[in-house]
Coordinates of C-alpha atoms in Angstrom, one line a residue:
M66 CA -42.2 -9.4 -54.1
N67 CA -42.0 -12.3 -56.4
Y68 CA -38.9 -13.6 -57.6
A69 CA -38.2 -13.8 -61.3
G70 CA -35.2 -16.2 -61.2
P71 CA -35.2 -20.0 -62.0
A72 CA -37.1 -22.1 -59.6
E73 CA -34.5 -24.7 -59.5
E74 CA -30.7 -24.9 -59.4
T75 CA -29.5 -24.7 -63.4
P76 CA -26.1 -25.9 -64.7
A77 CA -23.5 -23.3 -65.0
R78 CA -23.7 -21.9 -68.4
S79 CA -20.8 -20.4 -70.6
G80 CA -21.9 -17.1 -71.1
L81 CA -24.0 -14.4 -69.5
E82 CA -27.4 -15.5 -68.1
L83 CA -29.5 -12.1 -67.7
T84 CA -32.6 -12.7 -65.9
P85 CA -35.7 -10.3 -65.9
F86 CA -37.0 -9.1 -62.4
Q87 CA -39.7 -6.8 -61.1
G88 CA -38.1 -3.3 -61.0
L89 CA -38.7 -0.9 -58.0
R90 CA -38.9 2.4 -59.6
Y91 CA -40.0 5.9 -58.1
D92 CA -43.7 7.2 -58.9
P93 CA -43.2 10.4 -60.7
D94 CA -46.1 11.8 -58.9
R95 CA -44.7 11.3 -55.4
V96 CA -41.3 13.2 -56.0
G97 CA -40.5 16.3 -57.4
S98 CA -39.0 15.4 -60.2
L99 CA -36.9 11.9 -61.6
A100 CA -33.8 14.0 -62.0
A101 CA -33.9 15.2 -58.7
V102 CA -33.8 11.7 -57.0
T103 CA -31.2 10.4 -59.0
S104 CA -27.4 10.3 -58.2
P105 CA -24.2 9.5 -59.4
P106 CA -23.0 5.8 -58.0
Y107 CA -22.2 6.0 -54.3
D108 CA -18.2 5.8 -54.9
V109 CA -18.2 8.9 -57.4
V110 CA -20.4 11.3 -55.1
V111 CA -17.8 14.1 -53.8
R112 CA -18.5 14.1 -49.9
P113 CA -19.5 16.1 -48.1
D114 CA -20.1 18.9 -50.6
G115 CA -21.8 16.5 -53.3
L116 CA -23.8 14.4 -50.6
L117 CA -25.3 17.7 -49.3
H118 CA -26.4 18.8 -52.6
L119 CA -28.1 15.8 -53.6
E120 CA -29.7 15.5 -50.1
S121 CA -31.3 18.8 -50.7
A122 CA -32.5 18.3 -54.0
D123 CA -35.3 16.0 -52.9
P124 CA -36.1 14.5 -49.6
H125 CA -36.2 11.3 -51.4
N126 CA -32.9 11.3 -53.4
I127 CA -31.7 7.8 -53.7
V128 CA -28.4 9.2 -52.1
R129 CA -30.3 8.5 -48.4
L130 CA -30.3 4.8 -49.3
I131 CA -27.0 4.2 -51.0
L132 CA -25.1 6.4 -48.6
P133 CA -27.0 6.8 -45.4
Q134 CA -25.7 9.2 -42.7
A135 CA -25.6 8.2 -39.0
S136 CA -23.3 8.4 -36.1
T137 CA -22.4 4.6 -36.6
P138 CA -22.1 1.8 -39.8
G139 CA -24.9 -0.1 -37.9
A140 CA -27.2 2.9 -37.2
R141 CA -26.4 3.9 -40.8
D142 CA -27.5 0.5 -42.4
E143 CA -30.6 0.6 -40.0
Q144 CA -31.5 3.9 -41.4
A145 CA -31.4 3.0 -44.8
A146 CA -33.4 0.0 -44.5
D147 CA -36.1 2.2 -42.2
T148 CA -36.2 4.7 -45.3
L149 CA -36.6 1.9 -48.0
R150 CA -39.3 0.5 -46.3
R151 CA -41.2 3.9 -45.4
W152 CA -40.9 4.9 -49.0
L153 CA -42.1 1.4 -50.2
A154 CA -44.9 1.7 -47.8
D155 CA -45.6 5.1 -48.8
G156 CA -45.6 4.4 -52.6
V157 CA -42.8 6.6 -53.1
L158 CA -40.8 3.5 -54.6
A159 CA -43.1 0.8 -56.4
A160 CA -42.5 -2.5 -58.1
D161 CA -43.5 -2.9 -61.7
A162 CA -46.4 -5.0 -62.4
E163 CA -44.3 -8.0 -64.5
P164 CA -40.7 -9.1 -64.6
G165 CA -38.5 -7.8 -67.4
L166 CA -35.5 -6.6 -68.6
Y167 CA -34.7 -2.8 -69.1
V168 CA -33.3 -0.9 -72.0
Y169 CA -31.6 2.2 -70.6
E170 CA -30.0 5.2 -72.7
Q171 CA -28.0 8.1 -71.9
A172 CA -27.0 10.8 -74.1
D173 CA -25.5 14.2 -73.8
G174 CA -25.3 15.6 -77.2
T175 CA -21.6 14.0 -78.0
I176 CA -22.2 10.5 -76.7
L177 CA -24.9 8.0 -76.9
Q178 CA -25.2 4.8 -74.8
R179 CA -27.7 2.1 -74.5
G180 CA -27.6 -1.1 -72.8
L181 CA -29.7 -3.6 -70.8
I182 CA -30.3 -3.6 -67.1
G183 CA -31.1 -7.1 -65.7
A184 CA -30.4 -9.6 -63.0
L185 CA -27.0 -11.3 -64.2
R186 CA -26.4 -14.8 -62.7
L187 CA -23.2 -14.7 -60.4
S188 CA -20.0 -16.4 -61.3
E189 CA -16.4 -16.4 -60.1
P190 CA -13.8 -14.9 -62.1
S191 CA -12.3 -18.4 -62.7
A192 CA -15.2 -19.2 -64.6
G193 CA -14.2 -16.7 -67.4
V194 CA -17.9 -15.3 -67.7
V195 CA -17.5 -11.7 -65.8
L196 CA -13.8 -10.3 -65.8
P197 CA -12.6 -8.3 -63.1
H198 CA -9.6 -5.8 -63.9
E199 CA -9.1 -4.3 -60.6
D200 CA -8.1 -5.4 -57.2
V201 CA -10.7 -4.1 -54.4
I202 CA -10.6 -2.7 -50.9
P203 CA -11.8 -5.1 -48.5
H204 CA -13.1 -2.7 -46.1
V205 CA -15.6 -1.2 -48.9
I206 CA -17.1 -4.8 -49.8
A207 CA -17.4 -5.3 -45.8
D208 CA -19.4 -1.7 -45.9
R209 CA -21.4 -2.5 -48.8
A210 CA -22.4 -5.9 -47.9
A211 CA -23.5 -4.8 -44.7
L212 CA -25.8 -2.0 -46.3
M213 CA -27.0 -4.8 -48.8
R214 CA -27.9 -7.1 -46.0
A215 CA -29.8 -4.6 -44.0
T216 CA -31.9 -3.2 -47.2
G217 CA -32.2 -6.7 -49.1
T218 CA -31.9 -4.3 -52.3
N219 CA -29.5 -4.0 -55.1
M220 CA -29.8 -0.4 -55.5
E221 CA -27.3 0.5 -58.1
P222 CA -26.5 -1.6 -61.5
L223 CA -22.9 -2.1 -62.1
L224 CA -21.6 -1.3 -65.5
L225 CA -20.3 -4.4 -67.5
T226 CA -19.3 -4.6 -71.1
Y227 CA -19.4 -6.8 -73.7
R228 CA -18.3 -7.3 -77.6
G229 CA -20.9 -7.8 -80.0
D230 CA -20.4 -8.8 -83.3
G231 CA -21.8 -5.4 -84.5
A232 CA -24.3 -6.7 -86.9
G233 CA -27.2 -5.4 -85.2
T234 CA -28.9 -9.0 -84.3
G235 CA -29.7 -10.5 -81.0
A236 CA -29.5 -8.5 -77.9
T237 CA -28.5 -5.3 -80.1
A238 CA -31.6 -6.0 -82.3
V239 CA -34.0 -6.0 -79.4
V240 CA -32.6 -2.9 -78.0
E241 CA -32.6 -0.7 -81.0
R242 CA -36.5 -2.0 -81.4
T243 CA -37.3 -1.3 -78.2
T244 CA -36.0 2.7 -78.2
G245 CA -38.8 3.1 -81.2
R246 CA -41.4 2.9 -78.4
A247 CA -42.5 5.4 -75.6
P248 CA -40.1 5.2 -72.5
L249 CA -41.4 4.4 -69.0
L250 CA -39.5 7.4 -68.0
A251 CA -37.5 10.2 -69.3
T252 CA -35.5 12.9 -67.6
T253 CA -32.5 15.3 -68.0
T254 CA -30.0 15.2 -64.8
E255 CA -28.2 18.5 -64.3
D256 CA -24.9 17.2 -65.6
G257 CA -26.7 17.7 -68.9
F258 CA -27.6 13.6 -69.5
S259 CA -31.0 12.6 -70.7
H260 CA -31.9 9.1 -69.4
R261 CA -34.4 6.9 -71.1
L262 CA -35.8 3.6 -69.8
W263 CA -38.1 1.1 -71.6
A264 CA -39.0 -2.4 -70.1
V265 CA -38.9 -5.7 -72.2
T266 CA -41.2 -8.1 -71.0
D267 CA -42.2 -10.0 -74.6
P268 CA -41.2 -13.7 -74.3
A269 CA -39.6 -13.4 -77.6
D270 CA -37.4 -10.5 -77.0
L271 CA -36.1 -11.7 -73.9
A272 CA -35.5 -15.2 -75.4
E273 CA -33.3 -13.5 -78.3
I274 CA -31.4 -11.5 -75.8
Q275 CA -30.8 -14.6 -73.5
S276 CA -29.8 -16.9 -76.3
D277 CA -27.3 -14.0 -77.7
L278 CA -25.7 -13.1 -74.3
A279 CA -25.1 -16.9 -73.5
R280 CA -22.5 -16.6 -76.3
H281 CA -20.4 -13.7 -74.7
Q282 CA -18.3 -12.9 -71.6
A283 CA -18.5 -9.3 -70.0
L284 CA -15.5 -7.1 -68.4
I285 CA -16.4 -5.1 -65.3
A286 CA -16.1 -1.7 -66.1
D287 CA -17.4 -0.1 -62.9
G288 CA -18.5 -1.6 -60.1
H289 CA -15.8 -4.2 -58.9
H290 CA -16.7 -3.8 -55.1
R291 CA -20.3 -4.1 -55.8
W292 CA -19.5 -7.4 -57.7
A293 CA -17.1 -8.6 -55.2
T294 CA -20.4 -8.0 -52.4
Y295 CA -22.5 -9.6 -54.6
L296 CA -20.2 -12.8 -54.6
R297 CA -19.9 -12.7 -51.0
L298 CA -23.2 -12.2 -50.0
R299 CA -24.2 -15.1 -52.4
K300 CA -22.3 -17.6 -50.3
E301 CA -24.3 -16.5 -47.2
H302 CA -27.6 -17.5 -48.9
P303 CA -28.4 -21.3 -49.5
S304 CA -28.9 -21.5 -53.3
P305 CA -31.2 -21.2 -55.2
S306 CA -32.2 -17.6 -54.2
P307 CA -32.2 -14.2 -55.3
W308 CA -28.6 -13.7 -54.2
D309 CA -27.5 -16.1 -56.9
Y310 CA -28.1 -12.9 -58.9
G311 CA -27.0 -9.0 -59.0
L312 CA -28.0 -6.0 -60.9
V313 CA -26.1 -5.0 -63.6
L314 CA -26.2 -2.7 -66.9
L315 CA -24.9 -4.5 -70.0
V316 CA -23.3 -2.4 -73.0
D317 CA -22.3 -3.9 -76.1
T318 CA -19.2 -1.5 -76.6
A319 CA -18.6 -2.9 -80.1
R320 CA -21.7 -0.8 -80.9
Y321 CA -21.7 1.9 -78.1
P322 CA -17.8 2.4 -77.2
L323 CA -17.6 3.8 -73.4
R324 CA -15.3 6.7 -72.4
V325 CA -12.3 5.8 -70.3
R326 CA -11.4 8.1 -68.0
A327 CA -8.7 8.3 -64.7
I328 CA -9.4 7.8 -61.2
H329 CA -7.4 10.4 -59.2
R330 CA -5.9 10.0 -55.6
L331 CA -6.2 12.4 -52.7
L332 CA -3.1 12.1 -50.2
H333 CA -4.7 13.5 -46.7
Q334 CA -1.6 13.5 -44.6
L335 CA 1.0 14.2 -47.2
P336 CA 1.6 17.9 -47.5
L337 CA 2.8 18.6 -51.2
P338 CA 6.2 20.0 -50.2
D339 CA 7.1 16.6 -48.7
A340 CA 5.7 14.5 -51.6
L341 CA 8.0 16.7 -54.1
T342 CA 11.2 16.5 -51.7
A343 CA 10.8 12.7 -51.6
L344 CA 10.7 12.5 -55.3
D345 CA 14.2 14.3 -55.6
G346 CA 16.6 12.3 -57.8
L347 CA 13.8 9.5 -58.3
F348 CA 11.5 11.4 -61.0
R349 CA 12.0 14.2 -63.0
V350 CA 9.6 17.1 -61.5
R351 CA 8.7 20.3 -63.5
R352 CA 6.6 23.1 -62.0
L353 CA 3.6 24.2 -64.2
D354 CA 2.3 27.7 -63.9
V355 CA -0.7 26.9 -66.2
P356 CA -4.7 26.4 -66.0
L357 CA -5.9 22.8 -65.1
P358 CA -6.8 21.9 -68.7
E359 CA -3.0 22.8 -69.8
A360 CA -1.6 20.7 -66.9
L361 CA -3.7 17.6 -68.1
E362 CA -2.6 18.2 -71.7
A363 CA 1.1 18.1 -70.5
L364 CA 0.4 15.0 -68.8
A365 CA -1.2 13.3 -71.6
D366 CA 1.9 14.1 -73.6
A367 CA 4.2 12.7 -71.1
A368 CA 2.1 9.6 -70.5
A369 CA 2.5 8.9 -74.3
T370 CA 6.1 7.9 -73.7
G371 CA 6.2 6.9 -70.4
N372 CA 4.9 6.9 -66.4
A373 CA 3.7 10.5 -65.7
F374 CA 1.6 11.9 -62.9
V375 CA 0.4 15.6 -62.1
L376 CA 0.9 16.4 -58.4
A377 CA -1.4 19.6 -57.4
G378 CA -1.9 21.2 -53.7
D379 CA 0.0 24.4 -53.8
G380 CA -2.2 26.5 -56.4
S381 CA 0.4 25.1 -59.4
F382 CA 1.0 21.9 -60.9
H383 CA 4.2 19.7 -61.1
L384 CA 4.7 17.2 -63.6
V385 CA 6.1 14.0 -62.7
D386 CA 7.6 11.6 -64.9
R387 CA 10.9 9.8 -66.2
P388 CA 11.2 7.4 -63.4
N389 CA 14.7 6.2 -62.3
P390 CA 14.8 2.7 -64.0
D391 CA 16.8 1.3 -61.1
L392 CA 14.0 2.3 -58.8
L393 CA 11.4 0.6 -60.8
A394 CA 13.3 -2.3 -61.1
R395 CA 13.7 -2.5 -57.3
T396 CA 10.0 -1.6 -56.2
I397 CA 7.8 -3.3 -59.2
P398 CA 6.9 -7.4 -58.9
A399 CA 8.7 -8.9 -61.7
D400 CA 6.1 -11.8 -61.8
R401 CA 3.5 -9.9 -63.8
P402 CA 3.1 -9.0 -67.8
P403 CA 4.9 -6.1 -69.1
A404 CA 1.7 -4.3 -69.6
W405 CA 1.1 -4.5 -65.9
R406 CA 4.3 -3.5 -64.7
T407 CA 4.5 -0.1 -66.9
L408 CA 0.9 0.9 -65.9
D409 CA 0.7 4.2 -64.1
A410 CA -1.5 3.1 -61.4
T411 CA 1.1 0.2 -60.8
V412 CA 4.2 2.7 -60.5
L413 CA 2.0 5.0 -58.3
H414 CA 1.4 2.2 -55.7
A415 CA 4.5 0.0 -56.0
T416 CA 6.6 2.3 -56.4
L417 CA 5.4 5.8 -54.9
L418 CA 2.9 5.1 -52.3
D419 CA 4.5 1.6 -50.8
H420 CA 8.6 2.7 -51.3
V421 CA 8.8 6.5 -51.6
W422 CA 6.1 8.0 -49.6
R423 CA 5.3 5.0 -47.4
I424 CA 1.5 5.6 -47.4
P425 CA -0.9 2.8 -46.4
E426 CA -3.2 2.7 -49.8
D427 CA -6.0 0.6 -47.7
S428 CA -6.4 3.2 -45.2
P429 CA -9.4 6.1 -45.9
A430 CA -7.6 8.1 -43.5
H431 CA -4.5 8.6 -45.8
V432 CA -6.3 8.0 -49.4
A433 CA -9.1 9.1 -51.1
Y434 CA -10.1 8.0 -54.7
I435 CA -12.0 10.7 -56.5
H436 CA -13.2 10.9 -60.2
D437 CA -13.8 14.8 -60.6
T438 CA -10.4 16.1 -61.4
A439 CA -11.3 19.8 -60.2
A440 CA -12.7 18.5 -57.0
T441 CA -9.1 16.4 -56.3
V442 CA -7.3 19.7 -56.7
E443 CA -9.7 22.1 -54.7
K444 CA -9.6 19.5 -51.7
A445 CA -5.7 19.1 -51.7
E446 CA -5.4 23.1 -51.8
R447 CA -8.0 23.5 -49.1
D448 CA -6.8 20.7 -46.8
G449 CA -3.2 20.7 -47.4
G450 CA -2.7 17.3 -48.8
T451 CA -1.5 16.4 -52.2
A452 CA -3.3 15.6 -55.3
V453 CA -2.0 12.9 -57.6
L454 CA -3.5 13.2 -61.0
M455 CA -3.6 10.3 -63.5
H456 CA -3.9 9.5 -67.1
P457 CA -6.5 7.2 -68.2
V458 CA -5.8 3.7 -69.4
R459 CA -6.9 2.5 -72.8
E460 CA -9.6 0.2 -72.8
E461 CA -7.9 -2.5 -75.1
V462 CA -4.9 -2.9 -72.3
V463 CA -7.5 -3.1 -69.7
R464 CA -9.8 -6.1 -71.8
E465 CA -6.6 -7.9 -72.6
L466 CA -5.0 -7.7 -68.7
A467 CA -8.5 -9.5 -68.2
R468 CA -8.2 -11.9 -70.1
Q469 CA -5.2 -12.8 -68.8
G470 CA -6.5 -13.1 -65.3
V471 CA -4.3 -10.0 -64.2
T472 CA -6.0 -7.4 -62.2
M473 CA -4.8 -4.0 -62.2
P474 CA -4.1 -1.8 -59.0
R475 CA -7.4 -0.7 -57.3
K476 CA -9.2 2.2 -58.9
S477 CA -7.2 2.2 -61.9
T478 CA -9.6 3.2 -64.4
S479 CA -13.3 4.9 -64.8
F480 CA -15.3 3.9 -67.4
G481 CA -18.5 5.9 -68.5
P482 CA -21.0 7.1 -68.7
K483 CA -22.1 5.6 -65.7
P484 CA -25.7 4.8 -64.9
A485 CA -27.4 7.0 -62.7
S486 CA -28.5 5.5 -59.5
G487 CA -32.2 5.7 -58.5
L488 CA -33.8 4.8 -62.0
V489 CA -34.4 1.1 -61.1
L490 CA -33.8 -1.1 -58.3
R491 CA -33.9 -4.5 -57.4
A492 CA -35.5 -6.0 -54.3
L493 CA -34.2 -9.3 -53.2
E494 CA -36.2 -9.7 -49.6
F495 CA -38.6 -6.9 -49.6

């Protein structure tokens, strides 16, 4: 496969550099349906139930590449590489004829999101071009890096946001013009979202996009671990190389605001009665014998005036709020901005996990991060653990902390809608 990046090293730029590439896409004639081969991002798939559902949807579902199943990590990665080679050889996946950027649209009747998929030049956070806002988990980076090495492919675009001027010029103008044409593909996934994809290959359009984006910086909305993986793998390959770039979706949130949702925690080895007992005298705890939607409404009301969580696992809900000020003063680092020190995720990790419950947050055996609220509650009730339900952080808080160079605790936010995995891939070595 031809590499569409620069032929030689170019000086660092002050803004975003989005590069065309030859996308790998499913041949619709070789699969049951495009919807059946897509998946949510790897870290959103609820395992094992969601994984099994996706695997059974179509034998070529992308989940077999992003979450391969085998007895050891090495066997898992080799299985994904073998599967990818076979699909390429059989024409299940095929490269587009020429490099391009891709306009991607998602809609579900209540939200419309459009953005650009391309290969973005990588940069360290210190450059101020791509701003992370969350800490990352080392073992997840190692896991993703091993898979990416084995497959030589960016299989899922990160979701990045930037703030355009709202005038409908530059990259935004190209996006809007492009959506007036017939798409390369269109499908509707079982979650009700429609997905459409167009290629942008005209040199004038590409130049207009690149000139505009060179004036902007981006915030990582979703994909901190994959971005950190890109940076790790770039160091392993002499520059210039395809590894100097990573697959991203860039969305102008001045035109298409994203939803911001919470990521919940499942504490596998902490029974709910033990969790509640440990909070005695440290937080206010109130039992809520109401359905989940009403429990979340109570959480939102409490979170409007301070730190609040909902715990679940025994068939009911428990609203936890009003932490003891002395407890917070003892447990939360004082060398961070007030906006960081008052985050719910900060209080959860620094106070509850570290000091009250004494749970190692880096251990998958102890803590799982789950996007789906109902699934978190269900798993806690089924397995005898504790679900910690979170309230989402406002996007402006996230962006301001990122501008200050302050990262939030890991898995603090869930921006969306997230791009579906499987619509376009980027090969680096195949």
